[in-house]
Amino acid sequence: QQQVKQSPQSLIVQKGGIPIINCAYENTAFDYFPWYQQFPGKGPALLIAIRPDVSEKKEGRFTISFNKSAKQFSLHIMDSQPGDSATYFCAAQETSGSRLTFGEGTQLTVNP
Amino acid sequence: DTEVTQTPKHLVMGMTNKKSLKCEQHMGHRAMYWYKQKAKKPPELMFVYSYEKLSINESVPSRFSPECPNSSLLNLHLHALQPEDSALYLCASSHGGTGLNGETQYFGPGTRLLVL
């Protein structure tokens, strides 16, 4: 119930491509869904976050799509750049809780 | 400013040593966290402090001892660690209190710990 399943485990795209990372959850009490970007040797940095009352949120080249009925959400990176090469973690949190439940991560490589 | 700072950046210690990791934030956040992260894995929650009181201990071995001296500082005291404790230790903070209402957690850069 507490799991967040993330796919794919790794992803390679060409510069300018649109990588898509998918996450699914079971716990309907989750109501906050952040995405973190992590470069090697660094801490995770918040990229973008969404709540279930909206179906899409855009910040710059990053878009979250959210499907509440399917309990799925995804990250799209428009016009991807080599500098976007990093590990991306989706996460989920309950309003009443303090635990972030992370997905297993996706290692993204954007080739020049 | 959403900065969480951690010192040291790197730490090598023997299994009989005692060392401490430090974390600091000046965002007025009242919840602070310690996570452990192994390579190619997501962060694993270890401890949560809310308003300077320990609110969550995820069954962490006693060789890890957290301390929250004030609302801006968080320490992790290490003693008699094992080689399998080698990992990236991350500190995070959020606005906090019980019932975090989905508040964003901001992570520090981490301390890379190697136990020999």
Coordinates of C-alpha atoms in Angstrom, one line a residue, chain A residues 25-112:
Chain A
Y25 CA 0.7 4.3 -6.4
E26 CA -1.9 2.3 -4.4
N27 CA -2.4 4.4 -1.3
T28 CA -5.4 6.7 -2.0
A29 CA -4.4 8.8 1.1
F30 CA -1.4 10.2 -0.8
D31 CA -2.2 13.7 -1.8
Y32 CA 1.2 15.4 -2.6
F33 CA 3.4 14.2 -5.4
P34 CA 6.8 15.8 -5.8
W35 CA 9.6 14.9 -8.3
Y36 CA 13.2 15.2 -7.3
Q37 CA 16.3 15.4 -9.6
Q38 CA 19.6 14.1 -8.3
F39 CA 23.0 14.5 -9.8
P40 CA 25.8 12.2 -8.8
G41 CA 27.2 13.0 -5.4
K42 CA 24.5 15.6 -4.7
G43 CA 21.3 15.7 -2.7
P44 CA 17.9 15.4 -4.3
A45 CA 16.5 18.8 -5.5
L46 CA 12.8 19.4 -5.8
L47 CA 11.9 19.8 -9.5
I48 CA 8.1 20.1 -9.5
A49 CA 5.2 18.9 -7.4
I50 CA 1.5 18.3 -7.9
R51 CA -1.6 17.7 -5.8
P52 CA -4.5 15.5 -7.0
D53 CA -6.9 18.4 -7.6
V54 CA -5.2 19.2 -10.9
S55 CA -4.4 17.0 -13.9
E56 CA -1.4 18.8 -15.2
K57 CA 1.3 21.2 -14.0
K58 CA 4.0 22.8 -16.0
E59 CA 7.2 24.5 -14.8
G60 CA 9.5 25.5 -17.6
R61 CA 10.4 22.4 -19.6
F62 CA 9.0 20.0 -17.0
T63 CA 5.4 18.8 -16.9
I64 CA 3.6 16.5 -14.5
S65 CA 0.5 14.7 -15.7
F66 CA -1.7 13.3 -13.0
N67 CA -4.5 10.7 -13.4
K68 CA -6.2 10.3 -10.1
S69 CA -8.6 7.5 -11.2
A70 CA -5.7 5.4 -12.5
K71 CA -3.5 6.4 -9.5
Q72 CA -0.7 7.3 -11.9
F73 CA 1.4 10.3 -12.6
S74 CA 4.2 11.0 -15.0
L75 CA 7.0 13.5 -15.7
H76 CA 7.7 14.8 -19.2
I77 CA 10.8 16.8 -20.0
M78 CA 10.4 18.9 -23.1
D79 CA 13.4 19.7 -25.4
S80 CA 15.7 17.6 -23.2
Q81 CA 19.3 18.7 -22.8
P82 CA 22.5 16.8 -21.9
G83 CA 22.4 18.8 -18.6
D84 CA 19.2 17.0 -17.7
S85 CA 21.1 13.8 -17.4
A86 CA 20.5 12.8 -13.8
T87 CA 18.5 10.4 -11.6
Y88 CA 14.8 11.3 -11.2
F89 CA 12.7 10.2 -8.2
C90 CA 9.0 10.4 -8.0
A91 CA 7.6 10.5 -4.5
A92 CA 4.2 10.6 -2.7
Q93 CA 3.2 11.9 0.7
E94 CA 0.0 11.9 2.9
T95 CA -1.3 15.1 4.3
S96 CA -1.3 13.6 7.8
G97 CA 2.1 12.0 7.6
S98 CA 5.7 13.1 7.4
R99 CA 7.1 10.2 5.3
L100 CA 8.0 10.7 1.7
T101 CA 7.5 7.4 -0.2
F102 CA 10.0 7.4 -3.0
G103 CA 9.9 5.5 -6.3
E104 CA 13.0 3.4 -7.2
G105 CA 14.4 6.1 -9.5
T106 CA 15.0 6.5 -13.2
Q107 CA 18.5 7.2 -14.5
L108 CA 18.1 9.5 -17.5
T109 CA 20.9 10.0 -20.1
V110 CA 20.4 12.7 -22.7
N111 CA 22.9 12.3 -25.5
P112 CA 24.2 15.3 -27.4

